[in-house]
Coordinates of C-alpha atoms in Angstrom, one line a residue:
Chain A
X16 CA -23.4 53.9 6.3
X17 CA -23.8 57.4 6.5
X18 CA -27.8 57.2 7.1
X19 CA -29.3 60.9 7.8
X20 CA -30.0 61.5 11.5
X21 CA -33.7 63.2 12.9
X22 CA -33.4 62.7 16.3
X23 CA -30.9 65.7 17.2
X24 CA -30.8 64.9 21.1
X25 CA -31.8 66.9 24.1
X26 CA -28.6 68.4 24.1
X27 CA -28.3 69.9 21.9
X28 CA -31.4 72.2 22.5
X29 CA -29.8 73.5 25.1
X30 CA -27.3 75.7 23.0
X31 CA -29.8 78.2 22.0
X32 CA -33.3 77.5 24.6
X33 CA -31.1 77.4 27.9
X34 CA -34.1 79.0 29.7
X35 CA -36.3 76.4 28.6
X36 CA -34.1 73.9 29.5
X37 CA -33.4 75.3 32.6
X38 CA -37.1 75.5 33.6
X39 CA -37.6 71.7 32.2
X40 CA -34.8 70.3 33.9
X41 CA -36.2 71.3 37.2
X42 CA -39.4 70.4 35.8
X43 CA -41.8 67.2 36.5
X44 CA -41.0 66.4 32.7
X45 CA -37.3 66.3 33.2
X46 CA -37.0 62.8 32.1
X47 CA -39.2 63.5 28.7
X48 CA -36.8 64.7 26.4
X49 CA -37.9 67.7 24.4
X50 CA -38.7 65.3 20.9
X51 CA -40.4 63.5 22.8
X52 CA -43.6 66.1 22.0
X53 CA -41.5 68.1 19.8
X54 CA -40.8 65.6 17.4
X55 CA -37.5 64.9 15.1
X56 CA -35.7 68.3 15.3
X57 CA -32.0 67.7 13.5
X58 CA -33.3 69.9 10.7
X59 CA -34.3 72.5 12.9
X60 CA -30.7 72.6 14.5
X61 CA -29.4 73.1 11.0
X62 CA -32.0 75.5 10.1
X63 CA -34.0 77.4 12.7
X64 CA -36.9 78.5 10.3
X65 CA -37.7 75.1 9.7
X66 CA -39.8 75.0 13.0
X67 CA -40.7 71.6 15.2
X68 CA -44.0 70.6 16.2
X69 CA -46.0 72.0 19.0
X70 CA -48.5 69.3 20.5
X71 CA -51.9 71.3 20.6
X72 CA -55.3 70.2 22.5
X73 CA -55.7 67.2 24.9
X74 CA -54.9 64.4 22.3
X75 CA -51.0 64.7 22.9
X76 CA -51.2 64.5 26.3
X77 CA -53.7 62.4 26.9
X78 CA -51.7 59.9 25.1
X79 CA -49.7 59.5 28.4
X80 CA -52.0 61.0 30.8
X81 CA -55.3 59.1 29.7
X82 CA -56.6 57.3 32.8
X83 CA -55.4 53.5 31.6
X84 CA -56.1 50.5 33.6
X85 CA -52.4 48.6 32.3
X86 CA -50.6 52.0 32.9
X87 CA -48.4 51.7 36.2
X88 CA -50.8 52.5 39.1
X89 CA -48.1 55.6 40.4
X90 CA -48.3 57.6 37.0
X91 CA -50.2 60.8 37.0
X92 CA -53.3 59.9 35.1
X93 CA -56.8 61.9 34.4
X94 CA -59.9 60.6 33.4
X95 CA -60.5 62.8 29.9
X96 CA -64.5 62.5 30.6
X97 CA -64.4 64.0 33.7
X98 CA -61.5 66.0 33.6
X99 CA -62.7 69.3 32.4
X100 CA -63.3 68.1 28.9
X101 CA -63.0 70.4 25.8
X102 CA -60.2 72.4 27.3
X103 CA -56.6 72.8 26.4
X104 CA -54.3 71.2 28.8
X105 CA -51.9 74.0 28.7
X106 CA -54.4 76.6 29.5
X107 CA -53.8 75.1 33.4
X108 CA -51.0 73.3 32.9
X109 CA -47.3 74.5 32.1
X110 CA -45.4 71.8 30.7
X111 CA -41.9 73.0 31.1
X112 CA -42.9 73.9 34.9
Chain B
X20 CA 2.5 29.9 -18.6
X21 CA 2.0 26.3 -19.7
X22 CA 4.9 25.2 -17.7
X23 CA 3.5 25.8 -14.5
X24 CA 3.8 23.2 -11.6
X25 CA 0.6 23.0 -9.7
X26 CA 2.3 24.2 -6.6
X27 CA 2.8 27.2 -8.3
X28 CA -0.7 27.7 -9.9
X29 CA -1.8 27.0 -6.0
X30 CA 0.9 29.4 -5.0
X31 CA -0.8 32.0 -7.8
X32 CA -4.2 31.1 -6.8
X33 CA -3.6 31.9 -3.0
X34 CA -1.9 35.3 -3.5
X35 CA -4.9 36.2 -6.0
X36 CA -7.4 35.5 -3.7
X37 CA -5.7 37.5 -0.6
X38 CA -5.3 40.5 -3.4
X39 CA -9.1 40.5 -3.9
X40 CA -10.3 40.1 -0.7
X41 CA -7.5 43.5 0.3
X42 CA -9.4 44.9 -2.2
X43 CA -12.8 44.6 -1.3
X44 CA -14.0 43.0 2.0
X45 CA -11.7 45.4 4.1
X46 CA -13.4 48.9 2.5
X47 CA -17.2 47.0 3.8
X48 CA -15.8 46.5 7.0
X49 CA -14.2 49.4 7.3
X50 CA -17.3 51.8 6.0
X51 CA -19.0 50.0 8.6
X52 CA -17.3 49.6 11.7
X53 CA -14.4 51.9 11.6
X54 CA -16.6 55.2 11.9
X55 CA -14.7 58.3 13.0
X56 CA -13.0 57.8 16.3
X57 CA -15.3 55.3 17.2
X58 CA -13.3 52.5 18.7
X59 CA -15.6 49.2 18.2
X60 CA -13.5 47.0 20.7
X61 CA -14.2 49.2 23.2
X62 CA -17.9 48.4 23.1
X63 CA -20.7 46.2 23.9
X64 CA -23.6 47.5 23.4
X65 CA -26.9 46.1 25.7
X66 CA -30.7 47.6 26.7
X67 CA -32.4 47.7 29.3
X68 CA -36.7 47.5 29.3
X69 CA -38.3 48.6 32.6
X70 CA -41.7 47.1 32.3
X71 CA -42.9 48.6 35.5
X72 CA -42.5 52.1 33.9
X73 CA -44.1 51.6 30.8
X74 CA -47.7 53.5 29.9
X75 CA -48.0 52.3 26.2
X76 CA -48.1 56.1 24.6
X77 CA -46.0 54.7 21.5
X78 CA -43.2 57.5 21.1
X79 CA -40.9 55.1 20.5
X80 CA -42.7 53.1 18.2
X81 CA -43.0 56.7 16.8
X82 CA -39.6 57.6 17.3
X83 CA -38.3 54.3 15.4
X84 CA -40.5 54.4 12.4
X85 CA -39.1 58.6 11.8
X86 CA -35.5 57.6 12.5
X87 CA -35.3 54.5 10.4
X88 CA -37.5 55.6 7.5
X89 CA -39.8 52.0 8.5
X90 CA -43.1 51.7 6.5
X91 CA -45.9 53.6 8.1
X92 CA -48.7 50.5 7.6
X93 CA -49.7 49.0 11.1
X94 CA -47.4 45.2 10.5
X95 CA -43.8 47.0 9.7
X96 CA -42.2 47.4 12.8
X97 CA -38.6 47.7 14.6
X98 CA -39.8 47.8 17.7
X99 CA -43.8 47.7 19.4
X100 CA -45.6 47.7 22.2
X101 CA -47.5 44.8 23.6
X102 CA -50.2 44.8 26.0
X103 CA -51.0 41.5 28.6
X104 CA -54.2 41.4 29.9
X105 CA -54.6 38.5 32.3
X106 CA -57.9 37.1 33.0
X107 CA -59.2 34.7 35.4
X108 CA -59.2 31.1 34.6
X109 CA -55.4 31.5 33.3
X110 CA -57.0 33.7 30.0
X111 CA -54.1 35.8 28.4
X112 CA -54.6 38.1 25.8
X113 CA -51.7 40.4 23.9
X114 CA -52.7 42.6 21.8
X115 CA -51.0 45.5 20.1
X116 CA -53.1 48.2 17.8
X117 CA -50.6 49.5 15.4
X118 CA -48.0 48.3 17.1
X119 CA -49.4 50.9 20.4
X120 CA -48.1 53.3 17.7
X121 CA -51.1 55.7 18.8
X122 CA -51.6 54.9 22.5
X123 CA -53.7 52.1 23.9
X124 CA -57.7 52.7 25.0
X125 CA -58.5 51.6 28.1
X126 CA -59.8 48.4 28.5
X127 CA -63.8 48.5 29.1
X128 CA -64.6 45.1 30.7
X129 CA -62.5 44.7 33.9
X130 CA -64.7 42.1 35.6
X131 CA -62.5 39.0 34.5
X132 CA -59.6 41.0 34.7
X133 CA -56.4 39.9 37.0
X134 CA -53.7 42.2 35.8
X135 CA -52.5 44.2 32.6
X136 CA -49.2 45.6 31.9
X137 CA -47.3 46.8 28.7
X138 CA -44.5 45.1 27.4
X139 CA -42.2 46.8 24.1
X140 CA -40.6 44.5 22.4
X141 CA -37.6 45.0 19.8
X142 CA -34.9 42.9 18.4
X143 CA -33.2 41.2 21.4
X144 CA -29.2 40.9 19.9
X145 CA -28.4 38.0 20.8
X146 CA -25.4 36.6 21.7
X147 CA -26.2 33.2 19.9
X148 CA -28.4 35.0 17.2
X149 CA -29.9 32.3 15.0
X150 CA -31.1 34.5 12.5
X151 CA -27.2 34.4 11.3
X152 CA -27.0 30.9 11.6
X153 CA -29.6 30.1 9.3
X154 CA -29.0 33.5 6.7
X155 CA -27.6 31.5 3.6
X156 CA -25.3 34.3 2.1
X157 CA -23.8 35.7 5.1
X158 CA -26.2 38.9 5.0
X159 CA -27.3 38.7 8.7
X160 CA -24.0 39.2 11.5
X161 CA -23.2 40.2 14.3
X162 CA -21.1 43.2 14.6
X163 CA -18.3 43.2 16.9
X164 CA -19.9 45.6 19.6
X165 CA -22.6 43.0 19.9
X166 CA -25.4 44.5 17.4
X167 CA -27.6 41.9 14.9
X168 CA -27.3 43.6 11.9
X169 CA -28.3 43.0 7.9
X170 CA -26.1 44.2 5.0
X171 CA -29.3 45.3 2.4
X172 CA -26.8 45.3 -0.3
X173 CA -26.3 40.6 0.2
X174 CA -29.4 40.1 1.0
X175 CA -31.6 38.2 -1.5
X176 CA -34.8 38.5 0.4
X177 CA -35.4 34.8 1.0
X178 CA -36.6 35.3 4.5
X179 CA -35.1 32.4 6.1
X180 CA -34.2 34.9 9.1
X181 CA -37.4 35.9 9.4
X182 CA -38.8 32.7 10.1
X183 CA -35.7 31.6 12.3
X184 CA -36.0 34.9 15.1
X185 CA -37.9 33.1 17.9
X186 CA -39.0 37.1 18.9
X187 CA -40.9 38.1 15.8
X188 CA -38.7 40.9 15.0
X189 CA -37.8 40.6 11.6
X190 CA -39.6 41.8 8.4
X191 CA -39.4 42.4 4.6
X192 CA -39.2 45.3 3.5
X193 CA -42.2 46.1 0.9
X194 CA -39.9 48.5 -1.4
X195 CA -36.6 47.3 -0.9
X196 CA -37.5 43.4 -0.6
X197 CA -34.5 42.3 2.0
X198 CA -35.0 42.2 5.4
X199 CA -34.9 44.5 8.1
X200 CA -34.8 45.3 11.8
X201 CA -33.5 47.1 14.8
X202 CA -30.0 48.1 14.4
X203 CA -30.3 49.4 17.9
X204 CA -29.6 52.7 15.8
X205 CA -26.1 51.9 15.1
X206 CA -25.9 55.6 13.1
X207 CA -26.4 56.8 16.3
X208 CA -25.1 54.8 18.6
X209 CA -21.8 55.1 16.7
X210 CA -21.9 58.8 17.3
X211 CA -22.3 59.0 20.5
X212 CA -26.0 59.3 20.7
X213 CA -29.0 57.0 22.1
X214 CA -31.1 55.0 19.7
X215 CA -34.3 57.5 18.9
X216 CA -36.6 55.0 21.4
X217 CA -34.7 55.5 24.1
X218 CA -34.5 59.2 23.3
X219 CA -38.5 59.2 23.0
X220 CA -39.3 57.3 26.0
X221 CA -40.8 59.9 28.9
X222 CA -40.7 57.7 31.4
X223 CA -37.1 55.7 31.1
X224 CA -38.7 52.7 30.3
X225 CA -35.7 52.0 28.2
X226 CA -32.1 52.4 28.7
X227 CA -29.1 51.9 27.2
X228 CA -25.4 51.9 26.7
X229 CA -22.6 50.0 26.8
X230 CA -22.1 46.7 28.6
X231 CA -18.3 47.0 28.9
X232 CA -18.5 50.5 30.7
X233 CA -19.3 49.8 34.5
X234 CA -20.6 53.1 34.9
X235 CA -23.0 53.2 31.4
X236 CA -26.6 53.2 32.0
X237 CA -27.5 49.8 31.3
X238 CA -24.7 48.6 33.6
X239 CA -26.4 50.3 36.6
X240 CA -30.1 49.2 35.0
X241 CA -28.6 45.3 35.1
X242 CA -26.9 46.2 38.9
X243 CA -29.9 47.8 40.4
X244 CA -32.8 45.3 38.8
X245 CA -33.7 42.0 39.2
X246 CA -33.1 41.1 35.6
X247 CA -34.8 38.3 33.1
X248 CA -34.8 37.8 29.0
X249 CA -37.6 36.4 26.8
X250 CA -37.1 32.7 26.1
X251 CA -33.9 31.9 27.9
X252 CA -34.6 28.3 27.6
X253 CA -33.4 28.6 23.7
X254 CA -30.1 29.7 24.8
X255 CA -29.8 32.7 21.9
X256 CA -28.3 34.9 25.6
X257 CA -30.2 38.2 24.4
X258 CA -29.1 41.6 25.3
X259 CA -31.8 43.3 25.4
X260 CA -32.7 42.6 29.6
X261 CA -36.2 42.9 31.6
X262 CA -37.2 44.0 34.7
X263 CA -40.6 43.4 36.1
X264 CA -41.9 41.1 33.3
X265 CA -44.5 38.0 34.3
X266 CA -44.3 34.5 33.6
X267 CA -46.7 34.9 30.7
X268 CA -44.1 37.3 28.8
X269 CA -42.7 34.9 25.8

């Protein structure tokens, strides 16, 4: 049963990016855990060269963000069309602020 | 050896068989239960889904299928996301693109439309799960911290499970030809750690912990909620538990 792990768990980030964690955790993403857009990290805890992903552009977050009729009505969502299209969410918007 | 009464063969028999089975059923068991300093009696696991939080962006159908190695092709799934679009004159439609693996597009005709709300769906643990019932070589059981699991190693693929869940949520596994499912992560769970959905989820859709704990996460979830399961009517007492589904949810 000893099946490989991926998912390390937000806590254990914390041992080395305390800042970053500190920063999230007062954050509006404080209930997305960091794998959430960083993807599977456990070999990266093991070995820091091997790096995790960064989500680039507007197709990440537009995956939660899109403007979606079914999407609970109090979620903060953008339509993508009319939402300063072409441009990199994170040029505006910090996501660990 | 001829001379032996056929008390004593029994006698013979009896001992022999309670020899083998020392042998070999305690080390499964043991590999699989007795994990270090995890004390199984102590547990019970449950999950919660919060359908009122839920925006369909698929992490966890992501997470799941990275975690559990599951086949990347868009009808293997652990666990998926559904979406209910209710239309007027009682019209329902579920549909789920690659298992809402890559998000959902928004839907374009909303003149018939009444309401529309994402629902994931997983393995639902049952208490009375009759996928065991009806495996024929004891493959399929229920673990003693409440988890529906399959030993890959006696299973002989016939899929009798797989046509028994009521929920949909078993498959064959292309390569390795037995079934499979959601283990709730039980190589996580086991050490301490969530299952990788719930880790995924941004928006605490999902929760989960341990049903025995008062103070665990799901405990609260099933305090704080008004609580339902899919098909109660069959009487197979799931533990995975709902809040905020509809009457159309099966």
């Amino acid at each position: 049963m000893a099946r490989p792990l991926r998912y390390a768990g937000s806590l254990s980030c914390k041992d080395c990016h305390e800042e970053k964690h500190l920063s999230w955790s007062k954050s509006r993403h404080k209930t997305v855990n960091c794998e959430t857009c960083h993807e599977a990290a456990l070999k990266h805890t093991e070995d820091p060269a091997i790096k995790p992903t960064k989500p680039e552009g507007r197709k990440f977050c537009l995956l939660c963000h899109a403007k979606n009729i079914s999407k609970p009505k109090n979620f903060p969502q953008v339509d993508p069309q009319g939402h300063n299209p072409g441009q990199n969410c994170a040029e505006c918007h910090n996501p660990h602020e | 050896m001829n001379n032996l009464s056929r008390r004593e063969f029994l006698g013979l028999s009896f001992k022999a068989a309670i020899l083998m089975l020392g042998l070999g059923f305690p080390k499964k068991l043991l590999a699989l239960t007795n994990l270090d300093g995890y004390k199984i009696e102590e547990h019970l696991w449950g999950y919660g889904i919060d359908v009122d939080k839920c925006i369909g962006c698929g992490r966890c159908v992501n997470a799941c299928k990275v975690e559990n190695k599951v086949p990347d092709d868009p009808f293997f799934f652990r666990t998926w996301v559904e979406r209910y679009t209710e239309k007027k004159n009682d019209k329902v439609e579920v549909d789920s693109p690659n298992g809402g693996k890559d998000g959902f597009a928004d839907i374009k005709d909303k003149k018939e439309l009444i309401k529309s709300f994402f629902v994931p769906k997983m393995c639902n643990h049952c208490e009375n799960p009759p996928c065991v019932q009806v495996c024929p070589v004891g493959a399929t059981y229920k673990s003693k911290d409440g988890v529906v699991l399959v030993d890959p190693s006696y299973c002989i693929g016939c899929r009798y499970c797989i046509q028994a869940c009521p929920y949909g949520a078993r498959y064959l596994h292309p390569e390795k030809r037995v079934a499979d499912k959601c283990t709730l992560c039980y190589h996580r769970i086991t050490k301490g750690l969530q299952p990788a959905c719930v880790e995924a989820c941004p928006t605490q859709t999902r929760v989960f912990g341990n049903l025995k704990a008062a103070q665990s996460p799901i405990s609260r979830f099933i305090r704080a909620k008004k609580i339902l399961v899919l098909k109660p009517d069959l009487g197979t007492r799931p533990k995975i538990f709902y809040s905020g589904i509809d009457k159309e949810v099966r």
